[in-house]
PDB file of C-alpha atoms in Angstrom:
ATOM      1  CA  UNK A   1       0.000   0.000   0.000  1.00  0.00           C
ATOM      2  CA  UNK A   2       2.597   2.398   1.272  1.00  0.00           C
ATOM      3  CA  UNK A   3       4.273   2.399  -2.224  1.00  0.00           C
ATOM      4  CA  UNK A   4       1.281   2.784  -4.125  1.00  0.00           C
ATOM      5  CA  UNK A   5       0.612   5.878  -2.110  1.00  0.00           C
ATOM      6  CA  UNK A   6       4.383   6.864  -2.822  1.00  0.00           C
ATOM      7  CA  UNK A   7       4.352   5.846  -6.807  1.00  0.00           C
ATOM      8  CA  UNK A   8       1.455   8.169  -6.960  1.00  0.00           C
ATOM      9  CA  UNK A   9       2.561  11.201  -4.803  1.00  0.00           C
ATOM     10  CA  UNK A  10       5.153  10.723  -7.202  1.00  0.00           C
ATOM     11  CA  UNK A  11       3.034  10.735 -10.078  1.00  0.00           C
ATOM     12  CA  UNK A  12       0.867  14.302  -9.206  1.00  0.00           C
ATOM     13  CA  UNK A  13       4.165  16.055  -8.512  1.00  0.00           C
ATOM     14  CA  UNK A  14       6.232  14.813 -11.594  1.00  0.00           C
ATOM     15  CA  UNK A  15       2.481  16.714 -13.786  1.00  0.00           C
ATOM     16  CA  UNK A  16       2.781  19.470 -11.125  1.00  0.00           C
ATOM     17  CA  UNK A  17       6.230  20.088 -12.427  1.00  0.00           C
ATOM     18  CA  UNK A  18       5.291  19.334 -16.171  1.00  0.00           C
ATOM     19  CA  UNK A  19       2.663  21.722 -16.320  1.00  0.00           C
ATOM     20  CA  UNK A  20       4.871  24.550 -14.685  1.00  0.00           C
ATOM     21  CA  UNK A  21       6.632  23.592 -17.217  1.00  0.00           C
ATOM     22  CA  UNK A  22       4.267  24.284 -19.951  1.00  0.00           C
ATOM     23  CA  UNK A  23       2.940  27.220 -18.568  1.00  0.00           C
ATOM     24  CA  UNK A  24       6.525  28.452 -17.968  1.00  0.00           C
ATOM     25  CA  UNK A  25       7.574  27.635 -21.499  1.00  0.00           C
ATOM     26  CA  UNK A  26       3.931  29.261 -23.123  1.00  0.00           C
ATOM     27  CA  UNK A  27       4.763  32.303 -21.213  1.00  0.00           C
ATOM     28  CA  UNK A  28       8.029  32.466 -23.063  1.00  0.00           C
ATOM     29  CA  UNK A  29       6.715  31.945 -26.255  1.00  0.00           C
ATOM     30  CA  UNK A  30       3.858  34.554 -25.613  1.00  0.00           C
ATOM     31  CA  UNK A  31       5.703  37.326 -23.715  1.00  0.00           C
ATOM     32  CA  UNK A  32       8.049  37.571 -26.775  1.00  0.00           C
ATOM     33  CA  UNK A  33      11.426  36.531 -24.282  1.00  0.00           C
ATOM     34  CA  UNK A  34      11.618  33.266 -26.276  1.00  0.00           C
ATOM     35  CA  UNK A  35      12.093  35.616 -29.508  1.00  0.00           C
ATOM     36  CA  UNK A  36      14.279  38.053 -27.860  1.00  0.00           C
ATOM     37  CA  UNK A  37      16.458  34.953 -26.432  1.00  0.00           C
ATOM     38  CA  UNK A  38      16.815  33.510 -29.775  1.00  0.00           C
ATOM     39  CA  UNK A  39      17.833  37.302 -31.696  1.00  0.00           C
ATOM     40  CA  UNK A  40      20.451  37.387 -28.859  1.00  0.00           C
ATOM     41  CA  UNK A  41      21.936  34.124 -28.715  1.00  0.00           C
ATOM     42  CA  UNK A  42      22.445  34.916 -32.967  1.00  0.00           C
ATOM     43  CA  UNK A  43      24.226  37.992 -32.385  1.00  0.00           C
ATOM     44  CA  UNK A  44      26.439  36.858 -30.143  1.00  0.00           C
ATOM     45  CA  UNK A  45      27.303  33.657 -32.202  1.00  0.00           C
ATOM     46  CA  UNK A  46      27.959  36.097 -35.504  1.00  0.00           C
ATOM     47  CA  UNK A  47      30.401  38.126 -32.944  1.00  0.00           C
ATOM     48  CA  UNK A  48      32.224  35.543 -31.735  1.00  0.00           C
ATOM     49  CA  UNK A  49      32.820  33.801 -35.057  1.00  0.00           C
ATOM     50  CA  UNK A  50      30.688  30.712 -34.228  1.00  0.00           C
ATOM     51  CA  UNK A  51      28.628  31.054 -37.258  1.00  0.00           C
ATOM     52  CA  UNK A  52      32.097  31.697 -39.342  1.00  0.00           C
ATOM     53  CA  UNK A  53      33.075  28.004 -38.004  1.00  0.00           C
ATOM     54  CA  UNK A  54      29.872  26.198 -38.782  1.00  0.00           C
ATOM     55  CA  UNK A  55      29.900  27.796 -42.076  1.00  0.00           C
ATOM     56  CA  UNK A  56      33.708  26.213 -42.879  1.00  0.00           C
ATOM     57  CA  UNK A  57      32.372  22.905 -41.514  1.00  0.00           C
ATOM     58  CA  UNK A  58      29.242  23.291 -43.709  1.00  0.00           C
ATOM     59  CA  UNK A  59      31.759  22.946 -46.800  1.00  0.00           C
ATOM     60  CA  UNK A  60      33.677  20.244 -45.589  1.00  0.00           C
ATOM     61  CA  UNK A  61      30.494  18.514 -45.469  1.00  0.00           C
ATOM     62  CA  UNK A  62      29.547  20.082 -48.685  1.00  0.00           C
ATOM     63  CA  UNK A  63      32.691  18.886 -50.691  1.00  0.00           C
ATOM     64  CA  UNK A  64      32.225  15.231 -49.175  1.00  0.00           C
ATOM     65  CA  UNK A  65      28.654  14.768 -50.432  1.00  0.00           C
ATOM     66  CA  UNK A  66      28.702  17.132 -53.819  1.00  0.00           C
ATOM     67  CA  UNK A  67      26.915  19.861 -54.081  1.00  0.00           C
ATOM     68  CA  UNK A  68      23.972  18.170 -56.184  1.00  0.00           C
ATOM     69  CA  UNK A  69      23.708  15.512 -53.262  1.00  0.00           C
ATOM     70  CA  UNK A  70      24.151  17.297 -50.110  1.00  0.00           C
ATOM     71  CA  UNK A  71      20.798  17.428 -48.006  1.00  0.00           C
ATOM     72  CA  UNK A  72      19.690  19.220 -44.963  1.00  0.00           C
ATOM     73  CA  UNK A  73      20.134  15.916 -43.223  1.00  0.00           C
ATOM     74  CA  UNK A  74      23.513  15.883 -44.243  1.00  0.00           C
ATOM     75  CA  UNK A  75      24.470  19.024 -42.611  1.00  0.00           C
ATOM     76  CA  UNK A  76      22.736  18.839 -39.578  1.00  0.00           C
ATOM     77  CA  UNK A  77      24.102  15.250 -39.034  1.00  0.00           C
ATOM     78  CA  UNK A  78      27.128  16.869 -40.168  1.00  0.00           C
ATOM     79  CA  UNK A  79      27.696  19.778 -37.975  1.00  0.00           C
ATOM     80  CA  UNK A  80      25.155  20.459 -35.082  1.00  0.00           C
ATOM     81  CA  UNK A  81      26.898  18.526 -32.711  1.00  0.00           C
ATOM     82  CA  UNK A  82      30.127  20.234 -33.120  1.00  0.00           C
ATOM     83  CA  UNK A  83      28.030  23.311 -33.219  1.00  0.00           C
ATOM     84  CA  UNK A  84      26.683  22.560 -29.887  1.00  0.00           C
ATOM     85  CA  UNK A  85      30.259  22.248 -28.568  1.00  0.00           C
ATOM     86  CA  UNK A  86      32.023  24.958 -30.184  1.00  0.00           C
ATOM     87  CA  UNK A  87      29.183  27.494 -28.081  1.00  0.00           C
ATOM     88  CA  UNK A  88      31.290  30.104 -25.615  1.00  0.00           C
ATOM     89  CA  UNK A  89      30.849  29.844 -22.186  1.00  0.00           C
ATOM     90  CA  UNK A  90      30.781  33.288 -21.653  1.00  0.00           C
ATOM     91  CA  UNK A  91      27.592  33.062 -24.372  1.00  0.00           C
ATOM     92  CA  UNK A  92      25.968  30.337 -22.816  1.00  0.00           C
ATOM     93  CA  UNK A  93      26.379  32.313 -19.153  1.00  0.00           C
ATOM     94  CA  UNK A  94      24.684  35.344 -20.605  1.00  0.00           C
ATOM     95  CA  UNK A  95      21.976  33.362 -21.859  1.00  0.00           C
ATOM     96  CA  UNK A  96      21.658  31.441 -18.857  1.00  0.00           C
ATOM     97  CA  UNK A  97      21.395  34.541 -16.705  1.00  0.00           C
ATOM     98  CA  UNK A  98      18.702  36.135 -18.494  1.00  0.00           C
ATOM     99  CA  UNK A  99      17.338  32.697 -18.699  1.00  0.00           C
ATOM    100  CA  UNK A 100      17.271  32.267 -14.980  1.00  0.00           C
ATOM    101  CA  UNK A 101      16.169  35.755 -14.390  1.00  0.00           C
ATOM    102  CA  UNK A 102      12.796  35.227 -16.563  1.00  0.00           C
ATOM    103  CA  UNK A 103      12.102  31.868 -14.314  1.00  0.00           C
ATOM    104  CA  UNK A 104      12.295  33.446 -10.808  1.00  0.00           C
ATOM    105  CA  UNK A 105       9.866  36.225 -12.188  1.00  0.00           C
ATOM    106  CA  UNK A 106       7.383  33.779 -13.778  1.00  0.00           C
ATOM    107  CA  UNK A 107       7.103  30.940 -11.690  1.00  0.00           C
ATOM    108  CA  UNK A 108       4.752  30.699  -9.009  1.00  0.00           C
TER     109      UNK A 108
ATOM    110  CA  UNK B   1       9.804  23.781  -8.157  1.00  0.00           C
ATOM    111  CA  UNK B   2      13.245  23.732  -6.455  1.00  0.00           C
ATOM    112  CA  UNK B   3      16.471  24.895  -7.567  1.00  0.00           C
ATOM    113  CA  UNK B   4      18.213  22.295  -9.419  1.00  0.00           C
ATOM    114  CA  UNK B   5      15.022  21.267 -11.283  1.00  0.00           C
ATOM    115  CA  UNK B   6      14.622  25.240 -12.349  1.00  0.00           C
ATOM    116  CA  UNK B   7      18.600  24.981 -13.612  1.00  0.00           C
ATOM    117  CA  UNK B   8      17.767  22.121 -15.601  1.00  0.00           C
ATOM    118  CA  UNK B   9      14.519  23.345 -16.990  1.00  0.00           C
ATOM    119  CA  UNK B  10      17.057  26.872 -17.733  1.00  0.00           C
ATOM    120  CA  UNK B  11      19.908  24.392 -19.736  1.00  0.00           C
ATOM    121  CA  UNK B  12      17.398  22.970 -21.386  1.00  0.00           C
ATOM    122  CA  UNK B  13      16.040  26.093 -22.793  1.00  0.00           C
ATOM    123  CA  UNK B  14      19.227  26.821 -23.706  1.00  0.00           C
ATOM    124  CA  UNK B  15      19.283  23.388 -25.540  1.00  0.00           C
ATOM    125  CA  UNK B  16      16.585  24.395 -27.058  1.00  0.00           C
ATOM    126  CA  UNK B  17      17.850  27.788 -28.694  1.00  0.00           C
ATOM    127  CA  UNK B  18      21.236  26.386 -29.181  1.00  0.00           C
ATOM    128  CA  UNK B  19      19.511  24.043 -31.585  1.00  0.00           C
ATOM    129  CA  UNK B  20      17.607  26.257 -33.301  1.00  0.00           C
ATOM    130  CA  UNK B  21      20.248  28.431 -34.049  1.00  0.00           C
ATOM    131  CA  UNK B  22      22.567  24.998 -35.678  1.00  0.00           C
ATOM    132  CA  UNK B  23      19.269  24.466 -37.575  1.00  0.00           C
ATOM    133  CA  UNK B  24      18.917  27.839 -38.722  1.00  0.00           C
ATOM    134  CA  UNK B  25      22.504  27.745 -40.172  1.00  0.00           C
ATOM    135  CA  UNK B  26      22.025  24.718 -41.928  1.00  0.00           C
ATOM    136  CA  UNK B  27      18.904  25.602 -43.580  1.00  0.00           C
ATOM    137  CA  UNK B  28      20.393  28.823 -44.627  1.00  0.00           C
ATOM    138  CA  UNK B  29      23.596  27.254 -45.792  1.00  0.00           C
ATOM    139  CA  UNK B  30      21.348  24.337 -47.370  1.00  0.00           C
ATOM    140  CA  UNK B  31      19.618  26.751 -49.390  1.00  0.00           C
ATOM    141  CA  UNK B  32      22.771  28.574 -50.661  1.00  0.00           C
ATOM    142  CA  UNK B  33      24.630  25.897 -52.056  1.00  0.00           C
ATOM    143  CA  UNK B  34      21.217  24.472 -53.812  1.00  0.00           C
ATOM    144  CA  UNK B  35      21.020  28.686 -55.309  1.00  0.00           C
ATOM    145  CA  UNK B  36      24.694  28.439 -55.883  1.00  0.00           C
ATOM    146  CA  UNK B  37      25.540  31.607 -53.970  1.00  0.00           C
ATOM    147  CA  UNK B  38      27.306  29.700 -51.109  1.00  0.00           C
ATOM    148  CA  UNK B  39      31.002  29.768 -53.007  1.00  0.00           C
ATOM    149  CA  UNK B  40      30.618  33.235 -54.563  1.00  0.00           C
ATOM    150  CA  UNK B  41      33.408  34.629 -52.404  1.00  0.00           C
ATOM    151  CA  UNK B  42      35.746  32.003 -52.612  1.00  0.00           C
ATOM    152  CA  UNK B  43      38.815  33.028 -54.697  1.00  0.00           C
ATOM    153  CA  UNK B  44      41.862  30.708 -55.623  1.00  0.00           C
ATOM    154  CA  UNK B  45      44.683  31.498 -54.261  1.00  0.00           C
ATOM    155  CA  UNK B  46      46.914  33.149 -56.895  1.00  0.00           C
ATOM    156  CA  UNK B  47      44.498  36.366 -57.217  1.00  0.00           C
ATOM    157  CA  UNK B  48      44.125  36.681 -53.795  1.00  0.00           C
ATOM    158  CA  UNK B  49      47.905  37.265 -53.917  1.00  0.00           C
ATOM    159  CA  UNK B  50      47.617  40.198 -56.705  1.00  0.00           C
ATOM    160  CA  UNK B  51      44.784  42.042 -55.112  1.00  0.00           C
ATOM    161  CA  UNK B  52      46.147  42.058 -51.357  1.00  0.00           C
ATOM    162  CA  UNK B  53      46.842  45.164 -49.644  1.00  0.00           C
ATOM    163  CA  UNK B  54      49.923  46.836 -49.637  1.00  0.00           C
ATOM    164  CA  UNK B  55      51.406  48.351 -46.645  1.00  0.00           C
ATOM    165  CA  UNK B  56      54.687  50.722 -47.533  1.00  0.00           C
ATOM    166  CA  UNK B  57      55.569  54.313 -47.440  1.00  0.00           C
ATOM    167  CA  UNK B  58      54.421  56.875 -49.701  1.00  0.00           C
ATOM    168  CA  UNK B  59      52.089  54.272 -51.824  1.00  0.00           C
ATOM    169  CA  UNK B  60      48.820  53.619 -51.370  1.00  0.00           C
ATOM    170  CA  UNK B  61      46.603  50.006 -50.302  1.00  0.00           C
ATOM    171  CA  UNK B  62      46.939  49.604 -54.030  1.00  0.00           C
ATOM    172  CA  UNK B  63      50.046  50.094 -54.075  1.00  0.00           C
ATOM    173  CA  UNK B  64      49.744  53.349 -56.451  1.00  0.00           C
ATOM    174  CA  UNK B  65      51.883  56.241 -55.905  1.00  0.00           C
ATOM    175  CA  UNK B  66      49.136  58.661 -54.546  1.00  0.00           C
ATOM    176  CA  UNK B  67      50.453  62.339 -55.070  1.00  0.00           C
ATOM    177  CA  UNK B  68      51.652  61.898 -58.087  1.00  0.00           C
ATOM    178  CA  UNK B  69      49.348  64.128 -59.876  1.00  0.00           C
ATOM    179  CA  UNK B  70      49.367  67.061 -57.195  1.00  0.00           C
ATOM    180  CA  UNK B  71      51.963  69.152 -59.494  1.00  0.00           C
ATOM    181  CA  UNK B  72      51.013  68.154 -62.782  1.00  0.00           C
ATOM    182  CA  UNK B  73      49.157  70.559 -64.927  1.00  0.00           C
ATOM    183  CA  UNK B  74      46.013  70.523 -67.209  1.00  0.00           C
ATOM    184  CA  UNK B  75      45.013  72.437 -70.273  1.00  0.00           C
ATOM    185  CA  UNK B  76      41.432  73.867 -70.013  1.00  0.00           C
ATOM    186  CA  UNK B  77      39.464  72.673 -72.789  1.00  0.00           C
ATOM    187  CA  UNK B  78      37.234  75.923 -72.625  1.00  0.00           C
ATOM    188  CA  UNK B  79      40.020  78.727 -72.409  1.00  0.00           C
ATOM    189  CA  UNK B  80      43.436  76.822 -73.348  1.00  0.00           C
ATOM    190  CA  UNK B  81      45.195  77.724 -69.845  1.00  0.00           C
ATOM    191  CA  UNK B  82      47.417  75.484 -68.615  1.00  0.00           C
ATOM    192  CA  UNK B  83      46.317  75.158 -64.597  1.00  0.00           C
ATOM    193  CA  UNK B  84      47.041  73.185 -61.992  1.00  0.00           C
ATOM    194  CA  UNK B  85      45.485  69.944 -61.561  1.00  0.00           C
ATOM    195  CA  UNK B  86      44.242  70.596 -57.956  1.00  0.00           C
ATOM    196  CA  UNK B  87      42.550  74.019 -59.009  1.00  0.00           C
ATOM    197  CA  UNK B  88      41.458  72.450 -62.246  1.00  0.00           C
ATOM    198  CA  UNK B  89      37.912  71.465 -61.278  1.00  0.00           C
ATOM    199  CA  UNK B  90      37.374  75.144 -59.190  1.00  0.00           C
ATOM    200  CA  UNK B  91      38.587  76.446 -62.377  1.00  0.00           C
ATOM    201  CA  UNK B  92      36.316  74.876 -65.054  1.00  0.00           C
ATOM    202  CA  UNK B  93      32.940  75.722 -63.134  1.00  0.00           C
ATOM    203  CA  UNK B  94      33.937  79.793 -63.627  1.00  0.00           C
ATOM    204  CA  UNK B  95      35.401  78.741 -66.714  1.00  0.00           C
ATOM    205  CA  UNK B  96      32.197  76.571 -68.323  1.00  0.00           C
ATOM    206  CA  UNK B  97      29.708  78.676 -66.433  1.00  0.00           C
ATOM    207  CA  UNK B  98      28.187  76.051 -64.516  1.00  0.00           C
ATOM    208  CA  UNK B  99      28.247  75.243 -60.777  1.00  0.00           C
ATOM    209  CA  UNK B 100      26.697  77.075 -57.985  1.00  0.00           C
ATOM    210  CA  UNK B 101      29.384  80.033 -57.767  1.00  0.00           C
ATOM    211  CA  UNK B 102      29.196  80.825 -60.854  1.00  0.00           C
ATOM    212  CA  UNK B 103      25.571  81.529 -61.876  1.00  0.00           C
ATOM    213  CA  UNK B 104      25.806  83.529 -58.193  1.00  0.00           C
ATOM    214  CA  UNK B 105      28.572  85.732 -59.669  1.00  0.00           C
ATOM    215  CA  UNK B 106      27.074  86.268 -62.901  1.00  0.00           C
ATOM    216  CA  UNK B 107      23.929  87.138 -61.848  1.00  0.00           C
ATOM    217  CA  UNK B 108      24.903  89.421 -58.966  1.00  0.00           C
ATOM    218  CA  UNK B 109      26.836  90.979 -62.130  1.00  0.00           C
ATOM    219  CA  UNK B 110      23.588  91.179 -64.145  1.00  0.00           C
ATOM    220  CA  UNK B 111      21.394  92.488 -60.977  1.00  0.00           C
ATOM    221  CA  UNK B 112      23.978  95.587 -60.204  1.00  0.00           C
ATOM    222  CA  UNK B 113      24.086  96.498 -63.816  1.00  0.00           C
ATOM    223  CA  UNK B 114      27.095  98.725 -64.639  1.00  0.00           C
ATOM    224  CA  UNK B 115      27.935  98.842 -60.996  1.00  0.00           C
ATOM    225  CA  UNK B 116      31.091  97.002 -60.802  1.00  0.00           C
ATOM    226  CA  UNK B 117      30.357  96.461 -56.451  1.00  0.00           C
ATOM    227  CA  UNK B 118      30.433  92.993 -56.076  1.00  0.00           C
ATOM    228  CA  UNK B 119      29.553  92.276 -52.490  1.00  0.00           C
ATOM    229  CA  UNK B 120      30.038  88.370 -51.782  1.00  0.00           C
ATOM    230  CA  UNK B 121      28.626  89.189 -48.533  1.00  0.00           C
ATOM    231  CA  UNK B 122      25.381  87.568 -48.939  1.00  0.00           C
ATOM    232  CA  UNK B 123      26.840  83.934 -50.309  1.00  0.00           C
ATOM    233  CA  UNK B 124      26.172  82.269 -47.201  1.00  0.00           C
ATOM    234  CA  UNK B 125      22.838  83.109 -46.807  1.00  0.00           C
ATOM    235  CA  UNK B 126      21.902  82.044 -50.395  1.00  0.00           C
ATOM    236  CA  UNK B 127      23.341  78.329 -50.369  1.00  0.00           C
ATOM    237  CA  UNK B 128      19.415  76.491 -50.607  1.00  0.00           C
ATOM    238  CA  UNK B 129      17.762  79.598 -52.616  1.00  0.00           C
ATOM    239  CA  UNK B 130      20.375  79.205 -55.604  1.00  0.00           C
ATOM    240  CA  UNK B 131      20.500  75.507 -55.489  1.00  0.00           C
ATOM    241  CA  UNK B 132      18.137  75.647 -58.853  1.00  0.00           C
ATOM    242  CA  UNK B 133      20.793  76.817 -61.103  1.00  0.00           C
ATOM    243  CA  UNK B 134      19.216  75.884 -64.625  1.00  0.00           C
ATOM    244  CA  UNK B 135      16.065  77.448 -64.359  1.00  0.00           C
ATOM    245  CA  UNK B 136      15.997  81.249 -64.567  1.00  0.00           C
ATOM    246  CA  UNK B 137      12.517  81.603 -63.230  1.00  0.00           C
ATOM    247  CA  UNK B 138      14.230  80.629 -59.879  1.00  0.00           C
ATOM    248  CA  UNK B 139      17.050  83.189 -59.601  1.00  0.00           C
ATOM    249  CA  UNK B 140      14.156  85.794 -60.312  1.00  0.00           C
ATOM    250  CA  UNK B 141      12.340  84.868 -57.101  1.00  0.00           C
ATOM    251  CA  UNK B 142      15.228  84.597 -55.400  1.00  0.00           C
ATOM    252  CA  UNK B 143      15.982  88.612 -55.825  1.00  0.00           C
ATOM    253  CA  UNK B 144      12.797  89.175 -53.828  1.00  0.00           C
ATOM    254  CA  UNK B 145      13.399  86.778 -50.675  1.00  0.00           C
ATOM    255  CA  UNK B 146      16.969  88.300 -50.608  1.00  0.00           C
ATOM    256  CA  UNK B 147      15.522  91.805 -49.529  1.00  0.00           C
ATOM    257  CA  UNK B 148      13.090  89.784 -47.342  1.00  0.00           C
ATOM    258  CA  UNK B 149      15.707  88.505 -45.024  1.00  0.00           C
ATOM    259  CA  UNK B 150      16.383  89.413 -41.566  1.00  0.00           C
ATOM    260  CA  UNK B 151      18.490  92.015 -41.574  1.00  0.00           C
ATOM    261  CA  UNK B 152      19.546  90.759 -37.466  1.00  0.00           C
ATOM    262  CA  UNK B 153      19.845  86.836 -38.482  1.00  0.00           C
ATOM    263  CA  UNK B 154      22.880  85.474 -36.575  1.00  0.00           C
ATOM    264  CA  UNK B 155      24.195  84.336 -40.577  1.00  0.00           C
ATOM    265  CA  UNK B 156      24.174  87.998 -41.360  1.00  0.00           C
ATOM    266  CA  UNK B 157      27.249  88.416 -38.537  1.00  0.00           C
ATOM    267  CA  UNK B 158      28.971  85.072 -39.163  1.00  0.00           C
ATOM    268  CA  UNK B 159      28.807  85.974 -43.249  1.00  0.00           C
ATOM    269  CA  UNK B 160      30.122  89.631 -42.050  1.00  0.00           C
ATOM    270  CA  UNK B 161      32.994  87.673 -40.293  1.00  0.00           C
ATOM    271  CA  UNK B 162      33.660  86.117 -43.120  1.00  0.00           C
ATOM    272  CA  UNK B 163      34.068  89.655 -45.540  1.00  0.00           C
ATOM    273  CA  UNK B 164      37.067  90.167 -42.610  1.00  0.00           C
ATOM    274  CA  UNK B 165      39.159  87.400 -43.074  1.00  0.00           C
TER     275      UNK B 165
END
């Protein structure tokens, strides 16, 4: 009995948290910070040369498969795990900040 | 929700955007090699050694020697003077009648008839008024707002500084 009662205390919270979640992530969306976040995170990736480094590993891709063949596929497969890598820190700490800082406002 | 669970819901935003923005590249780059624009700006080699920049004295990023022409000399097509190459262009607008000065000049000529007083005084304040310099209608109308001008304007004393210098 006791861990019924414990799977399903378990249960309520782990939705509790999901639909914080969602109503976290629809406040993003709505309030226009999800927007903002993403116009920021590109600006910093142009200054820092990120983009200039995907772009290079683009056409390593690009000169493997041919330019008639190559497919979206191919270049995500390609080079979005190195892209997630080659991120700053000091990019990913700015995001994170105002990340945080839109959480403790909006979650109650 | 506590604090851990709050930084991971954060990173995972992060993931989120992070991954759009790799996406975002890729369809862009996807698009320009499918266009054929993605390459444009690639050059071989070789050329980009003839076109790079220079850096020594006295020549410029091309690698030209840049005063060169300061002392050579130029024969006016209009008059036949031979004039100096950096008062050449000054020298054609009087010489061809065109340009702002010199439709001023010849009509202040024209308006003070036999009177040989040629005040430049009043240049400044006519800079917009004679910008129409083809049309002759113009330069009538602008004898009348001339006389309507403030006599006190603050561009009255600066042109008056002018006159002294």
């Amino acid at each position: 009995m006791n861990v019924l009662l414990y799977y399903n205390t378990y249960l309520i919270n782990m939705s509790k948290e999901s639909q914080m979640r969602a109503a976290i992530n629809q406040k993003l969306i709505e309030m226009g910070e999800r927007e903002r976040l993403k116009e920021l995170l590109r600006a910093k990736l142009i200054e820092c040369g990120w983009r200039d480094q995907l772009k290079a590993l683009c056409k390593d891709v690009i000169k493997e498969k041919g330019i008639e063949n190559v497919t979206v596929e191919d270049l995500v497969a390609g080079v979005t795990p190195k892209g997630r890598a080659l991120v700053p820190d000091s990019v990913k700490k700015e995001l994170l900040q105002r990340i945080r800082a839109f959480l403790a406002q909006h979650s109650t | 929700m506590d604090n851990s669970k709050m930084e991971g819901f954060a990173q995972e935003i992060l993931s989120d955007l992070v991954e759009d923005a790799c996406l975002g590249l890729c369809f862009e780059v996807h698009r320009a090699v499918k266009q054929g624009y993605f390459f444009l700006d690639d050059t071989d080699q070789e050329s980009m050694k003839d076109f790079e920049i220079v850096d020594q004295p006295g020549v410029d990023i091309f690698g030209q020697v840049y005063n060169q022409w300061k002392n050579k000399e130029c024969v006016c097509p209009n008059c036949s003077r031979s004039i100096a190459a950096s008062r050449f262009a000054p020298h054609l607008e009087k010489c061809l009648g065109m340009g702002r000065n010199s439709s001023r000049i010849a009509n202040r000529r024209i308006a003070s008839g036999n009177n040989t007083n040629k005040s430049e005084s009043d240049q400044e304040d006519n800079d917009d008024v004679n910008d129409n310099d083809w049309s002759y209608g113009a330069e009538k109308k602008a004898k009348k707002r001339k006389s309507d001008k403030n006599p006190n304007s603050p561009r009255r004393s600066k042109s008056m500084k002018h006159k002294n210098d």
